[in-house]
CSV table of C-alpha atoms in Angstrom, one decimal:
chain,number,residue,atom,x,y,z
A,1,MET,CA,118.3,77.5,82.7
A,2,ASN,CA,116.7,81.0,83.6
A,3,TRP,CA,118.8,83.6,83.3
A,4,VAL,CA,116.1,86.7,82.3
A,5,VAL,CA,115.1,89.4,84.7
A,6,ARG,CA,112.1,91.3,83.7
A,7,VAL,CA,113.5,95.2,83.4
A,8,PRO,CA,111.3,98.4,83.1
A,9,ARG,CA,111.7,99.8,79.7
A,10,ALA,CA,113.0,103.4,81.4
A,11,ALA,CA,115.6,101.1,82.7
A,12,LEU,CA,116.8,99.2,79.1
A,13,ALA,CA,116.7,102.6,77.7
A,14,ARG,CA,119.1,103.7,80.2
A,15,ASP,CA,121.5,100.5,79.5
A,16,GLY,CA,121.3,101.1,75.7
A,17,ALA,CA,122.5,104.7,76.3
A,18,LEU,CA,125.5,103.3,78.3
A,19,ALA,CA,126.5,100.6,75.9
A,20,VAL,CA,126.5,103.2,73.0
A,21,VAL,CA,128.7,106.1,75.4
A,22,LEU,CA,131.3,103.1,76.2
A,23,ALA,CA,131.3,101.8,72.7
A,24,VAL,CA,131.7,105.1,71.3
A,25,VAL,CA,134.4,106.1,73.6
A,26,GLY,CA,135.9,102.7,73.6
A,27,MET,CA,136.2,102.5,69.6
A,28,ILE,CA,137.6,106.3,70.3
A,29,THR,CA,140.7,105.8,72.5
A,30,ALA,CA,141.1,102.0,70.5
A,31,GLY,CA,142.6,104.0,68.1
A,32,GLU,CA,143.4,100.6,65.9
A,33,PRO,CA,140.9,98.6,64.0
A,34,VAL,CA,141.1,95.4,65.8
A,35,PRO,CA,141.0,96.7,69.4
A,36,ALA,CA,138.1,99.3,68.3
A,37,LEU,CA,136.1,96.3,67.3
A,38,LEU,CA,136.6,94.5,70.7
A,39,ALA,CA,136.2,97.2,72.7
A,40,VAL,CA,132.6,97.7,70.9
A,41,GLY,CA,131.9,94.0,71.3
A,42,ALA,CA,132.4,94.6,75.1
A,43,ALA,CA,130.4,97.6,75.7
A,44,LEU,CA,126.8,96.9,73.3
A,45,PRO,CA,125.8,93.8,75.1
A,46,LEU,CA,125.9,96.1,77.9
A,47,ALA,CA,122.5,97.1,76.5
A,48,ALA,CA,121.4,94.1,78.2
A,49,ARG,CA,122.8,93.9,81.0
A,50,ARG,CA,119.9,93.7,83.5
A,51,VAL,CA,117.7,91.4,81.4
A,52,TRP,CA,120.8,88.2,80.2
A,53,PRO,CA,123.3,89.4,82.9
A,54,LEU,CA,125.1,85.9,82.5
A,55,PRO,CA,125.4,86.2,79.0
A,56,VAL,CA,126.5,89.7,78.8
A,57,ALA,CA,129.3,89.3,81.7
A,58,CYS,CA,130.8,86.3,79.3
A,59,ILE,CA,130.5,87.9,76.0
A,60,THR,CA,132.0,91.4,77.9
A,61,ALA,CA,134.4,89.5,79.7
A,62,THR,CA,135.5,86.8,76.2
A,63,ALA,CA,136.1,90.1,74.1
A,64,THR,CA,138.1,92.1,77.0
A,65,ALA,CA,140.4,88.6,77.5
A,66,ALA,CA,140.7,88.8,73.6
A,67,TYR,CA,141.9,92.6,73.9
A,68,LEU,CA,144.1,92.0,76.1
A,69,VAL,CA,145.8,88.6,75.0
A,70,TRP,CA,146.5,89.7,71.8
A,71,GLY,CA,148.7,92.2,73.8
A,72,TYR,CA,146.7,95.5,73.6
A,73,ARG,CA,147.2,97.9,77.1
A,74,TYR,CA,144.6,98.6,79.7
A,75,GLY,CA,142.1,100.8,78.0
A,76,PHE,CA,139.0,101.8,78.5
A,77,ILE,CA,137.5,98.6,77.4
A,78,LEU,CA,137.7,97.1,80.8
A,79,VAL,CA,135.2,100.4,82.1
A,80,SER,CA,132.8,98.1,80.3
A,81,PHE,CA,134.2,94.7,82.0
A,82,ALA,CA,133.6,96.3,85.3
A,83,VAL,CA,129.8,97.2,84.7
A,84,ALA,CA,129.3,93.9,83.4
A,85,VAL,CA,131.0,92.2,86.5
A,86,TYR,CA,129.2,94.8,88.8
A,87,THR,CA,125.5,93.8,87.3
A,88,ALA,CA,126.4,89.8,87.3
A,89,ALA,CA,127.1,90.4,91.2
A,90,LEU,CA,124.3,92.6,91.8
A,91,LEU,CA,121.8,90.4,89.8
A,92,LEU,CA,122.1,86.9,89.8
A,93,PRO,CA,121.7,84.6,91.9
A,94,PRO,CA,124.8,83.5,94.4
A,95,ARG,CA,126.2,80.8,93.1
A,96,ARG,CA,125.7,81.9,89.3
A,97,ALA,CA,127.0,85.5,90.3
A,98,VAL,CA,130.3,83.7,91.6
A,99,PHE,CA,130.8,81.4,88.7
A,100,VAL,CA,130.6,84.7,86.4
A,101,GLY,CA,133.5,86.1,88.8
A,102,THR,CA,135.6,83.6,88.6
A,103,PHE,CA,135.4,83.1,85.1
A,104,ALA,CA,135.5,87.2,84.2
A,105,LEU,CA,138.9,86.7,87.3
A,106,ALA,CA,140.0,84.0,84.8
A,107,ALA,CA,139.2,85.8,81.6
A,108,LEU,CA,140.7,88.7,82.6
A,109,LEU,CA,144.5,87.1,83.7
A,110,ALA,CA,144.9,85.2,80.9
A,111,HIS,CA,146.9,87.4,79.1
A,112,VAL,CA,149.4,87.2,82.2
A,113,ILE,CA,149.5,83.4,81.5
A,114,ALA,CA,149.6,83.9,77.7
A,115,LEU,CA,152.0,86.6,77.6
A,116,GLY,CA,154.5,85.3,79.9
A,117,GLY,CA,157.7,87.5,79.8
A,118,ARG,CA,156.5,90.2,77.9
A,119,SER,CA,153.6,90.8,80.7
A,120,GLY,CA,155.5,88.4,84.2
A,121,LEU,CA,153.1,88.2,87.0
A,122,GLY,CA,153.1,91.4,88.2
A,123,GLY,CA,150.2,92.0,85.6
A,124,LEU,CA,148.3,89.6,88.2
A,125,LEU,CA,147.9,92.5,90.8
A,126,PRO,CA,146.1,95.4,88.3
A,127,GLY,CA,144.6,93.0,86.5
A,128,SER,CA,142.5,91.2,89.8
A,129,THR,CA,141.8,94.8,90.7
A,130,TRP,CA,140.0,95.5,87.9
A,131,ALA,CA,137.1,92.3,88.5
A,132,VAL,CA,137.7,91.9,92.4
A,133,LEU,CA,136.6,95.9,92.8
A,134,PRO,CA,133.0,95.3,90.9
A,135,PHE,CA,131.8,92.5,91.6
A,136,ALA,CA,133.0,93.1,95.5
A,137,ALA,CA,131.0,96.4,95.0
A,138,GLY,CA,128.3,94.8,93.5
A,139,TRP,CA,127.6,91.9,96.1
A,140,SER,CA,127.9,95.2,98.7
A,141,VAL,CA,124.8,96.2,96.9
A,142,ARG,CA,122.8,93.5,96.4
A,143,ILE,CA,123.1,92.2,100.7
A,144,GLY,CA,122.2,95.8,101.4
A,145,ARG,CA,119.1,95.3,99.3
A,146,GLU,CA,118.2,92.0,100.4
A,147,SER,CA,118.9,93.1,104.1
A,148,ALA,CA,116.3,96.4,103.6
A,149,ALA,CA,113.6,93.2,102.1
A,150,LEU,CA,114.0,91.4,105.2
A,151,ARG,CA,113.4,94.5,107.6
A,152,ARG,CA,110.9,95.1,105.3
A,153,GLU,CA,109.5,91.7,105.8
A,154,GLU,CA,109.8,91.5,109.8
A,155,GLN,CA,108.5,94.8,110.1
A,156,ALA,CA,105.4,93.4,107.9
A,157,ARG,CA,104.6,90.6,109.8
A,158,LEU,CA,105.4,92.7,113.3
A,159,TRP,CA,102.2,95.3,112.1
A,160,ALA,CA,100.5,91.8,111.4
A,161,TYR,CA,100.7,90.6,114.5
A,162,GLU,CA,99.4,94.1,116.0
A,163,GLU,CA,96.7,94.2,113.1
A,164,ARG,CA,95.5,90.4,114.7
A,165,LEU,CA,95.5,92.3,118.8
A,166,ARG,CA,93.4,95.0,116.5
A,167,VAL,CA,91.2,92.4,115.6
A,168,ALA,CA,90.5,90.8,118.6
A,169,GLN,CA,89.5,93.9,119.9
A,170,GLU,CA,87.4,94.5,117.0
A,171,VAL,CA,85.5,91.4,117.5
A,172,HIS,CA,84.8,92.4,121.1
A,173,ASP,CA,83.2,95.3,120.4
A,174,VAL,CA,81.0,94.2,116.7
A,175,VAL,CA,79.7,91.0,118.9
A,176,GLY,CA,78.8,93.0,122.4
A,177,HIS,CA,77.3,96.3,120.2
A,178,GLY,CA,75.2,94.1,118.2
A,179,LEU,CA,73.8,92.3,121.5
A,180,ALA,CA,73.4,94.4,123.4
A,181,ALA,CA,71.3,95.8,120.9
A,182,ILE,CA,69.2,92.7,119.9
A,183,THR,CA,68.7,92.6,123.9
A,184,MET,CA,67.7,96.3,123.6
A,185,GLN,CA,65.0,95.3,121.2
A,186,ALA,CA,64.2,91.9,122.7
A,187,ASP,CA,63.5,93.5,126.0
A,188,ILE,CA,60.7,96.2,124.3
A,189,ALA,CA,59.3,93.7,122.3
A,190,LEU,CA,58.1,91.5,125.3
A,191,HIS,CA,57.1,94.6,127.1
A,192,MET,CA,55.1,95.4,124.3
A,193,LEU,CA,53.4,91.8,123.5
A,194,PRO,CA,50.9,92.0,125.8
A,195,SER,CA,49.6,95.3,125.8
A,196,ARG,CA,50.3,96.5,122.2
A,197,PRO,CA,50.8,93.2,120.1
A,198,GLU,CA,50.9,95.4,117.1
A,199,GLN,CA,53.9,96.9,118.4
A,200,ALA,CA,56.2,93.9,118.4
A,201,PRO,CA,56.5,93.2,114.4
A,202,ILE,CA,58.7,96.1,114.2
A,203,ALA,CA,61.0,95.7,117.2
A,204,LEU,CA,61.1,92.0,115.5
A,205,ALA,CA,62.4,94.0,112.6
A,206,ALA,CA,65.1,96.0,114.6
A,207,ILE,CA,66.1,92.7,115.6
A,208,ARG,CA,66.6,91.0,113.0
A,209,SER,CA,68.3,93.9,111.3
A,210,ALA,CA,70.8,94.5,114.3
A,211,GLY,CA,71.5,90.4,113.3
A,212,ARG,CA,72.4,91.0,110.1
A,213,ALA,CA,74.3,94.3,111.1
A,214,ALA,CA,76.1,92.7,113.3
A,215,LEU,CA,77.0,89.1,111.3
A,216,ASP,CA,78.1,91.6,108.3
A,217,GLU,CA,80.8,93.5,110.6
A,218,LEU,CA,81.7,90.6,112.1
A,219,ARG,CA,82.3,88.4,108.6
A,220,ALA,CA,84.3,91.4,107.7
A,221,THR,CA,86.6,91.4,110.9
A,222,LEU,CA,87.4,88.1,110.6
A,223,SER,CA,88.1,88.2,107.4
A,224,MET,CA,91.2,89.3,108.3
A,225,VAL,CA,92.4,86.5,110.4
A,226,ARG,CA,91.9,83.6,108.5
A,227,GLU,CA,94.9,81.0,108.8
A,228,GLU,CA,94.3,81.5,104.5
A,229,PRO,CA,97.0,82.9,102.1
A,230,THR,CA,95.9,86.7,101.6
A,231,PRO,CA,94.7,87.8,98.0
A,232,GLY,CA,96.5,89.8,96.0
A,233,VAL,CA,94.9,92.6,93.6
A,234,ALA,CA,93.5,89.2,91.8
A,235,GLY,CA,91.2,88.5,94.7
A,236,LEU,CA,89.5,92.1,94.8
A,237,ALA,CA,86.6,90.9,92.8
A,238,ASP,CA,85.6,88.5,95.3
A,239,LEU,CA,85.8,90.9,98.1
A,240,VAL,CA,83.5,93.4,96.2
A,241,GLU,CA,81.4,91.0,95.6
A,242,ARG,CA,81.3,89.7,99.3
A,243,MET,CA,80.7,93.1,100.1
A,244,SER,CA,78.1,94.3,97.5
A,245,GLY,CA,76.0,91.4,99.3
A,246,THR,CA,75.9,93.5,102.1
A,247,GLY,CA,73.4,96.1,99.9
A,248,LEU,CA,76.6,98.8,99.8
A,249,GLU,CA,77.0,99.0,96.2
A,250,VAL,CA,80.8,99.1,95.4
A,251,ALA,CA,82.3,99.4,91.8
A,252,LEU,CA,86.0,98.3,90.9
A,253,ALA,CA,88.4,99.6,88.7
A,254,VAL,CA,91.6,98.3,87.7
A,255,ALA,CA,94.0,99.7,85.3
A,256,ASP,CA,94.0,97.8,81.9
A,257,THR,CA,97.7,97.3,82.4
A,258,VAL,CA,98.4,94.9,85.2
A,259,ARG,CA,101.8,94.4,86.7
A,260,ALA,CA,103.7,91.7,88.3
A,261,LEU,CA,103.6,93.1,91.6
A,262,PRO,CA,106.0,91.3,94.3
A,263,GLU,CA,103.8,89.5,97.1
A,264,ALA,CA,104.1,91.9,100.2
A,265,VAL,CA,102.9,95.0,98.0
A,266,ASP,CA,99.9,92.3,96.3
A,267,ARG,CA,98.9,91.5,99.6
A,268,THR,CA,98.4,95.2,101.1
A,269,VAL,CA,96.8,96.2,97.9
A,270,TYR,CA,94.0,93.7,99.3
A,271,ARG,CA,94.5,94.7,102.8
A,272,ILE,CA,93.9,98.6,102.3
A,273,VAL,CA,91.2,97.6,100.5
A,274,GLN,CA,89.5,95.5,102.5
A,275,GLU,CA,90.0,97.7,105.7
A,276,ALA,CA,88.5,100.5,103.6
A,277,LEU,CA,85.9,98.6,102.7
A,278,THR,CA,84.5,97.5,106.2
A,279,ASN,CA,85.1,100.9,107.2
A,280,VAL,CA,82.6,102.8,104.9
A,281,LEU,CA,80.1,99.5,106.6
A,282,ARG,CA,80.7,100.3,110.2
A,283,HIS,CA,81.1,104.3,110.1
A,284,ALA,CA,80.0,105.9,107.1
A,285,GLY,CA,76.4,105.3,106.7
A,286,ALA,CA,77.1,105.0,102.5
A,287,THR,CA,75.3,104.0,99.8
A,288,ARG,CA,78.2,103.6,97.4
A,289,VAL,CA,81.8,103.0,97.1
A,290,ASP,CA,84.3,103.1,94.3
A,291,VAL,CA,87.7,101.1,94.6
A,292,ASP,CA,90.4,102.1,92.1
A,293,VAL,CA,93.5,100.7,91.7
A,294,ALA,CA,96.3,102.2,89.2
A,295,TYR,CA,99.5,101.8,88.1
A,296,GLY,CA,102.1,104.2,87.4
A,297,ARG,CA,105.9,104.3,88.9
A,298,ASP,CA,103.7,103.9,92.2
A,299,VAL,CA,100.8,101.5,92.6
A,300,ILE,CA,98.1,103.7,93.7
A,301,VAL,CA,94.6,102.2,95.8
A,302,THR,CA,91.6,105.3,95.8
A,303,VAL,CA,88.4,104.0,98.1
A,304,ARG,CA,86.1,107.1,98.0
A,305,ASP,CA,82.7,106.5,99.3
A,306,ASP,CA,78.5,108.8,99.4
A,307,GLY,CA,78.5,108.4,102.8
A,308,ARG,CA,78.5,110.7,105.8
A,309,HIS,CA,81.6,112.4,107.5
A,310,ALA,CA,82.0,114.4,110.6
A,311,PRO,CA,83.2,117.7,110.0
A,312,VAL,CA,86.1,117.3,111.8
A,313,TYR,CA,88.0,114.0,111.2
A,314,VAL,CA,89.8,112.0,113.5
A,315,PRO,CA,91.2,108.9,112.4
A,316,GLY,CA,90.4,105.7,113.6
A,317,ARG,CA,92.4,102.5,114.5
A,318,GLY,CA,91.1,100.9,111.1
A,319,ILE,CA,93.3,104.3,109.1
A,320,ALA,CA,96.2,103.6,111.6
A,321,GLY,CA,96.4,100.1,110.6
A,322,MET,CA,96.7,100.9,106.9
A,323,ALA,CA,99.0,103.4,107.0
A,324,ALA,CA,101.0,101.2,108.6
A,325,ARG,CA,100.8,98.3,106.2
A,326,ALA,CA,102.0,101.2,103.7
A,327,GLU,CA,104.8,102.7,105.6
A,328,ALA,CA,106.6,99.2,106.3
A,329,LEU,CA,106.8,99.0,102.2
A,330,GLY,CA,107.7,103.0,102.0
A,331,GLY,CA,104.3,103.6,100.9
A,332,THR,CA,101.7,106.3,102.4
A,333,VAL,CA,98.0,106.7,103.3
A,334,GLU,CA,96.1,109.6,103.1
A,335,ALA,CA,92.5,108.9,104.6
A,336,GLY,CA,89.9,112.3,105.1
A,337,PRO,CA,86.8,113.6,103.6
A,338,ASP,CA,86.4,114.3,100.5
A,339,PRO,CA,85.9,117.8,99.3
A,340,GLU,CA,83.2,116.2,96.8
A,341,GLY,CA,81.5,114.6,99.8
A,342,GLY,CA,81.6,110.9,101.2
A,343,PHE,CA,85.1,109.9,101.8
A,344,ARG,CA,88.1,109.3,100.5
A,345,VAL,CA,91.3,106.9,101.1
A,346,CYS,CA,94.0,107.0,99.3
A,347,ALA,CA,97.2,104.7,99.0
A,348,ARG,CA,100.9,105.1,97.1
A,349,LEU,CA,102.4,102.2,96.9
A,350,PRO,CA,106.4,102.3,95.5
A,351,VAL,CA,107.0,99.0,93.6
A,352,PRO,CA,110.3,98.3,94.0
A,353,ALA,CA,112.5,97.6,90.3
A,354,VAL,CA,115.7,96.0,89.3
A,355,SER,CA,118.1,99.0,89.2
A,356,ALA,CA,122.3,98.9,89.5
């Protein structure tokens, strides 16, 4: 059974600090050695509350139950208990979360049964509050996050549908332009062949060049609508190799410390790089493109070429599609002429972190 959750180091440091504070305050307010020891035992496991939420909640609930069954009054130890229950409700799968909530409630109310007449049924209500309210708060935050994730996924599907419509128009434009160029050069060759046959090879070479360019653009465009699963960062090397086959020199640099990305972010990184390279192939007149993927708090994708750019930049549909993909995940895309020459696209995609 896998209870472990991957957590950023910064979150672990915050949890460690929280556990120490709760342990120190609980020990000071307890007064006597036994309740102080139980308060420390309930608080310190919270340092790993996001890594092992289920065992931590069980340990903290057990220490709290022992504290109350021992006959001590409600105290600061219940803060540690509430944090553990909240975390379990937030991070665990629903069935395990319900199990932990039930176990915590039973453990917290054990002193009512154990103490009998000294506590009485009047202890049920305040005891239940310390378990039910943190669990309800954690569950509510969890539902809110899941709903937000579903909305982002739905938005991503909508953008994908709209992109397919855009790609259909792109296919029409590519094929129409390529056939028009080929037809024009063929007419020239047929016209020149009787009187100036030495010019025919030049026209035929232009036909070949136009055909190859149209095929390259068509392949790049149609690759967006294949029904195959979209690659992620791991597929960038193959994408760069295919683009290099068009005569465009592409250099790829991916950070050494590769992070495990959510599937939606991983796919979006690939699509943004793919769209940026396709735009370079079609519009930039570049000879070299540098692709950089860096990992910080966010994933930062930069595509820079050495091609020409217009003095006044007007964003096209390709840039709008990249921006839409990024915005669906809460990110941004900046595109425009690079001060060092050429054109630059920079996308910043946030990576959701497990937090409480």
